[in-house]
PDB file of C-alpha atoms and ligand atoms in Angstrom:
ATOM      1  CA  MET I1058       0.000   0.000   0.000  1.00  0.00           C
ATOM      2  CA  SER I1059       2.799   2.362   0.938  1.00  0.00           C
ATOM      3  CA  LYS I1060       4.515   1.319  -2.276  1.00  0.00           C
ATOM      4  CA  LEU I1061       1.520   2.586  -4.229  1.00  0.00           C
ATOM      5  CA  ARG I1062       1.457   5.808  -2.239  1.00  0.00           C
ATOM      6  CA  ASN I1063       5.127   6.333  -2.944  1.00  0.00           C
ATOM      7  CA  PHE I1064       4.549   5.624  -6.595  1.00  0.00           C
ATOM      8  CA  LEU I1065       1.708   8.153  -6.775  1.00  0.00           C
ATOM      9  CA  ARG I1066       3.834  10.740  -4.983  1.00  0.00           C
ATOM     10  CA  GLY I1067       6.762  10.132  -7.316  1.00  0.00           C
ATOM     11  CA  PRO I1068       7.199  11.671 -10.764  1.00  0.00           C
ATOM     12  CA  ALA I1069       5.738   8.628 -12.530  1.00  0.00           C
ATOM     13  CA  GLY I1070       2.644   8.811 -10.345  1.00  0.00           C
ATOM     14  CA  LYS I1071       2.188  12.490 -11.122  1.00  0.00           C
ATOM     15  CA  LEU I1072       2.506  11.760 -14.802  1.00  0.00           C
ATOM     16  CA  LEU I1073      -0.109   9.029 -14.456  1.00  0.00           C
ATOM     17  CA  ALA I1074      -2.416  11.458 -12.648  1.00  0.00           C
ATOM     18  CA  VAL I1075      -1.976  14.006 -15.410  1.00  0.00           C
ATOM     19  CA  VAL I1076      -2.750  11.397 -18.063  1.00  0.00           C
ATOM     20  CA  VAL I1077      -5.856  10.203 -16.205  1.00  0.00           C
ATOM     21  CA  ILE I1078      -7.093  13.763 -15.723  1.00  0.00           C
ATOM     22  CA  SER I1079      -6.411  14.533 -19.380  1.00  0.00           C
ATOM     23  CA  ILE I1080      -8.401  11.514 -20.509  1.00  0.00           C
ATOM     24  CA  GLY I1081     -11.186  12.524 -18.152  1.00  0.00           C
ATOM     25  CA  LEU I1082     -11.255  16.044 -19.545  1.00  0.00           C
ATOM     26  CA  PHE I1083     -11.193  14.723 -23.098  1.00  0.00           C
ATOM     27  CA  VAL I1084     -14.167  12.455 -22.388  1.00  0.00           C
ATOM     28  CA  LEU I1085     -15.997  15.381 -20.815  1.00  0.00           C
ATOM     29  CA  TYR I1086     -15.169  17.455 -23.861  1.00  0.00           C
ATOM     30  CA  LEU I1087     -16.571  14.792 -26.201  1.00  0.00           C
ATOM     31  CA  ASN I1088     -19.720  14.415 -24.110  1.00  0.00           C
ATOM     32  CA  GLY I1089     -20.175  18.148 -23.978  1.00  0.00           C
ATOM     33  CA  ARG I1090     -19.787  18.352 -27.696  1.00  0.00           C
ATOM     34  CA  SER I1091     -22.397  15.687 -28.357  1.00  0.00           C
ATOM     35  CA  LEU I1092     -24.764  17.284 -25.861  1.00  0.00           C
ATOM     36  CA  LEU I1093     -24.272  20.604 -27.565  1.00  0.00           C
ATOM     37  CA  GLY I1094     -24.903  18.932 -30.893  1.00  0.00           C
ATOM     38  CA  GLU I1095     -28.156  17.475 -29.686  1.00  0.00           C
ATOM     39  CA  SER I1096     -29.438  20.715 -28.264  1.00  0.00           C
ATOM     40  CA  GLN I1097     -28.555  22.352 -31.557  1.00  0.00           C
ATOM     41  CA  VAL I1098     -30.747  19.823 -33.353  1.00  0.00           C
ATOM     42  CA  ALA I1099     -33.505  20.290 -30.822  1.00  0.00           C
ATOM     43  CA  SER I1100     -33.505  24.041 -31.268  1.00  0.00           C
ATOM     44  CA  ASN I1101     -33.537  23.650 -35.032  1.00  0.00           C
ATOM     45  CA  SER I1102     -36.631  21.515 -34.799  1.00  0.00           C
ATOM     46  CA  ARG I1103     -38.365  24.376 -32.993  1.00  0.00           C
ATOM     47  CA  ASP I1104     -37.614  26.657 -35.926  1.00  0.00           C
ATOM     48  CA  ARG I1105     -40.489  26.074 -38.244  1.00  0.00           C
ATOM     49  CA  ILE I1106     -41.339  27.560 -41.566  1.00  0.00           C
ATOM     50  CA  PHE I1107     -44.580  29.461 -41.728  1.00  0.00           C
ATOM     51  CA  ILE I1108     -46.444  31.061 -44.577  1.00  0.00           C
ATOM     52  CA  ASP I1109     -48.222  34.359 -44.471  1.00  0.00           C
ATOM     53  CA  ALA I1110     -51.657  33.549 -45.876  1.00  0.00           C
ATOM     54  CA  GLU I1111     -52.115  37.110 -47.154  1.00  0.00           C
ATOM     55  CA  SER I1112     -48.836  37.684 -48.960  1.00  0.00           C
ATOM     56  CA  GLY I1113     -48.031  34.022 -49.605  1.00  0.00           C
ATOM     57  CA  LYS I1114     -44.491  34.646 -48.338  1.00  0.00           C
ATOM     58  CA  ALA I1115     -42.690  32.129 -46.175  1.00  0.00           C
ATOM     59  CA  PHE I1116     -40.847  33.008 -42.981  1.00  0.00           C
ATOM     60  CA  GLU I1117     -39.114  31.183 -40.157  1.00  0.00           C
ATOM     61  CA  HIS I1118     -40.479  31.276 -36.672  1.00  0.00           C
ATOM     62  CA  ARG I1119     -39.196  29.708 -33.510  1.00  0.00           C
ATOM     63  CA  LEU I1120     -42.051  28.033 -31.695  1.00  0.00           C
ATOM     64  CA  GLN I1121     -42.602  29.291 -28.193  1.00  0.00           C
ATOM     65  CA  ILE I1122     -44.775  28.040 -25.408  1.00  0.00           C
ATOM     66  CA  GLY I1123     -48.140  29.699 -25.752  1.00  0.00           C
ATOM     67  CA  ASP I1124     -47.958  30.131 -29.517  1.00  0.00           C
ATOM     68  CA  THR I1125     -51.294  29.559 -31.167  1.00  0.00           C
ATOM     69  CA  TYR I1126     -51.997  29.318 -34.860  1.00  0.00           C
ATOM     70  CA  PRO I1127     -52.140  31.499 -36.784  1.00  0.00           C
ATOM     71  CA  ILE I1128     -49.089  33.352 -35.538  1.00  0.00           C
ATOM     72  CA  GLU I1129     -48.208  36.954 -36.274  1.00  0.00           C
ATOM     73  CA  SER I1130     -46.710  37.416 -39.710  1.00  0.00           C
ATOM     74  CA  PRO I1131     -43.707  39.737 -40.072  1.00  0.00           C
ATOM     75  CA  TYR I1132     -45.172  40.894 -43.392  1.00  0.00           C
ATOM     76  CA  THR I1133     -48.656  41.905 -42.302  1.00  0.00           C
ATOM     77  CA  HIS I1134     -48.085  42.162 -38.524  1.00  0.00           C
ATOM     78  CA  LYS I1135     -51.370  40.349 -38.285  1.00  0.00           C
ATOM     79  CA  LYS I1136     -52.086  36.824 -37.237  1.00  0.00           C
ATOM     80  CA  THR I1137     -51.907  35.390 -40.717  1.00  0.00           C
ATOM     81  CA  GLY I1138     -48.955  33.008 -40.328  1.00  0.00           C
ATOM     82  CA  TYR I1139     -49.694  29.315 -40.739  1.00  0.00           C
ATOM     83  CA  PRO I1140     -47.307  26.376 -40.513  1.00  0.00           C
ATOM     84  CA  ALA I1141     -46.018  25.471 -43.964  1.00  0.00           C
ATOM     85  CA  GLU I1142     -45.786  21.992 -45.325  1.00  0.00           C
ATOM     86  CA  LEU I1143     -42.553  21.340 -47.160  1.00  0.00           C
ATOM     87  CA  CYS I1144     -42.556  19.839 -50.632  1.00  0.00           C
ATOM     88  CA  TYR I1145     -39.313  18.174 -51.690  1.00  0.00           C
ATOM     89  CA  TRP I1146     -40.309  17.291 -55.247  1.00  0.00           C
ATOM     90  CA  THR I1147     -39.867  18.697 -58.702  1.00  0.00           C
ATOM     91  CA  LYS I1148     -42.305  18.613 -61.615  1.00  0.00           C
ATOM     92  CA  ASP I1149     -40.607  15.597 -63.174  1.00  0.00           C
ATOM     93  CA  GLY I1150     -40.785  13.612 -59.921  1.00  0.00           C
ATOM     94  CA  GLN I1151     -37.220  14.176 -58.720  1.00  0.00           C
ATOM     95  CA  ARG I1152     -36.301  14.970 -55.155  1.00  0.00           C
ATOM     96  CA  LYS I1153     -34.870  18.382 -54.400  1.00  0.00           C
ATOM     97  CA  HIS I1154     -32.885  19.710 -51.482  1.00  0.00           C
ATOM     98  CA  ASP I1155     -34.495  23.093 -51.038  1.00  0.00           C
ATOM     99  CA  PRO I1156     -38.114  22.400 -50.224  1.00  0.00           C
ATOM    100  CA  THR I1157     -40.974  24.601 -51.336  1.00  0.00           C
ATOM    101  CA  PRO I1158     -43.055  25.826 -48.400  1.00  0.00           C
ATOM    102  CA  VAL I1159     -46.714  25.218 -49.161  1.00  0.00           C
ATOM    103  CA  LEU I1160     -49.751  26.707 -47.468  1.00  0.00           C
ATOM    104  CA  LEU I1161     -52.455  24.084 -47.064  1.00  0.00           C
ATOM    105  CA  ASN I1162     -55.883  24.857 -48.477  1.00  0.00           C
ATOM    106  CA  GLN I1163     -57.476  24.209 -45.100  1.00  0.00           C
ATOM    107  CA  TYR I1164     -55.675  27.264 -43.706  1.00  0.00           C
ATOM    108  CA  LYS I1165     -56.857  29.390 -46.595  1.00  0.00           C
ATOM    109  CA  GLY I1166     -60.418  28.283 -45.934  1.00  0.00           C
ATOM    110  CA  LYS I1167     -60.420  26.487 -49.262  1.00  0.00           C
ATOM    111  CA  LYS I1168     -61.751  22.997 -49.676  1.00  0.00           C
ATOM    112  CA  GLY I1169     -60.082  20.057 -51.325  1.00  0.00           C
ATOM    113  CA  PRO I1170     -56.539  18.762 -51.428  1.00  0.00           C
ATOM    114  CA  THR I1171     -53.568  21.106 -51.673  1.00  0.00           C
ATOM    115  CA  PHE I1172     -51.165  20.956 -54.585  1.00  0.00           C
ATOM    116  CA  CYS I1173     -47.680  22.434 -54.524  1.00  0.00           C
ATOM    117  CA  PRO I1174     -47.522  25.687 -56.508  1.00  0.00           C
ATOM    118  CA  ASP I1175     -44.035  24.729 -57.688  1.00  0.00           C
ATOM    119  CA  CYS I1176     -44.321  21.097 -58.810  1.00  0.00           C
ATOM    120  CA  GLY I1177     -48.107  20.684 -58.796  1.00  0.00           C
ATOM    121  CA  ARG I1178     -47.934  17.588 -56.600  1.00  0.00           C
ATOM    122  CA  LEU I1179     -50.189  16.653 -53.697  1.00  0.00           C
ATOM    123  CA  VAL I1180     -49.240  18.115 -50.310  1.00  0.00           C
ATOM    124  CA  VAL I1181     -50.884  16.789 -47.161  1.00  0.00           C
ATOM    125  CA  PRO I1182     -50.678  17.823 -43.476  1.00  0.00           C
ATOM    126  CA  MET I1183     -47.461  16.487 -41.908  1.00  0.00           C
ATOM    127  CA  ASN I1184     -46.290  15.967 -45.473  1.00  0.00           C
ATOM    128  CA  PRO I1185     -44.273  12.745 -45.499  1.00  0.00           C
ATOM    129  CA  ILE I1186     -40.961  12.551 -47.325  1.00  0.00           C
ATOM    130  CA  GLY I1187     -41.870   9.345 -49.107  1.00  0.00           C
ATOM    131  CA  GLN I1188     -39.865   7.122 -51.405  1.00  0.00           C
ATOM    132  CA  SER I1189     -41.833   8.058 -54.478  1.00  0.00           C
ATOM    133  CA  ALA I1190     -43.192  11.371 -55.654  1.00  0.00           C
ATOM    134  CA  PRO I1191     -46.755  12.221 -54.644  1.00  0.00           C
ATOM    135  CA  PRO I1192     -49.311  12.439 -57.466  1.00  0.00           C
ATOM    136  CA  THR I1193     -49.768  15.602 -59.481  1.00  0.00           C
ATOM    137  CA  GLU I1194     -53.181  17.223 -59.488  1.00  0.00           C
ATOM    138  CA  ALA I1195     -54.058  15.487 -62.785  1.00  0.00           C
ATOM    139  CA  ASP I1196     -52.898  12.071 -61.532  1.00  0.00           C
ATOM    140  CA  TYR I1197     -54.696  12.607 -58.259  1.00  0.00           C
ATOM    141  CA  LYS I1198     -58.002  13.348 -59.965  1.00  0.00           C
ATOM    142  CA  LYS I1199     -57.557  10.418 -62.307  1.00  0.00           C
ATOM    143  CA  ASN I1200     -56.879   8.072 -59.379  1.00  0.00           C
ATOM    144  CA  LYS I1201     -59.801   9.464 -57.438  1.00  0.00           C
ATOM    145  CA  LYS I1202     -62.073   8.642 -60.320  1.00  0.00           C
ATOM    146  CA  GLY I1203     -60.517   5.187 -60.666  1.00  0.00           C
ATOM    147  CA  ASP I1204     -61.083   4.543 -56.966  1.00  0.00           C
ATOM    148  CA  ALA I1205     -64.735   5.458 -57.249  1.00  0.00           C
ATOM    149  CA  ASP I1206     -65.182   3.204 -60.273  1.00  0.00           C
ATOM    150  CA  ASP I1207     -63.830   0.008 -58.819  1.00  0.00           C
ATOM    151  CA  ARG I1208     -64.738   0.537 -55.217  1.00  0.00           C
ATOM    152  CA  GLU I1209     -65.985  -2.826 -54.030  1.00  0.00           C
ATOM    153  CA  ASP I1210     -66.431  -2.526 -50.309  1.00  0.00           C
ATOM    154  CA  SER I1211     -68.987   0.303 -50.407  1.00  0.00           C
ATOM    155  CA  GLU I1212     -72.332  -1.462 -50.771  1.00  0.00           C
TER     156      GLU I1212
HETATM  157 ZN1   ZN B2538     -43.514  20.801 -54.887  1.00  0.00          ZN
END
């Protein structure tokens, strides 16, 4: 036991202590970095894209406790900001990186499904980023009609 104490008091022991403390600090540093990274992601997810229903312009807004929809738009300074759905598709059915923010018809008080003003494809609430492109307005109407024609379980 006294041998160990002597060792720790000696130069080799001090070196060992320094190494152990360094490793400890490095681990703390890594943990801190990953924690920081996570909180960064979390704060990004609170930044949502909204659309001003009057001007049709998109803007970013950080959600806060107590926010109710619609939120105040920086363009009209009125409560005309609605959460945007993001469309990641192009007209020819390719994925794109910069999504188009789309205002859903339901927020405009319009009936019927919403189609992206950019690519003309179907946009739904909580728009999923699916594997294949959503139907265009023409396809959607065609399919709707097809569904009605060969619907078997109704009646
Ligand atoms: Zn689109």
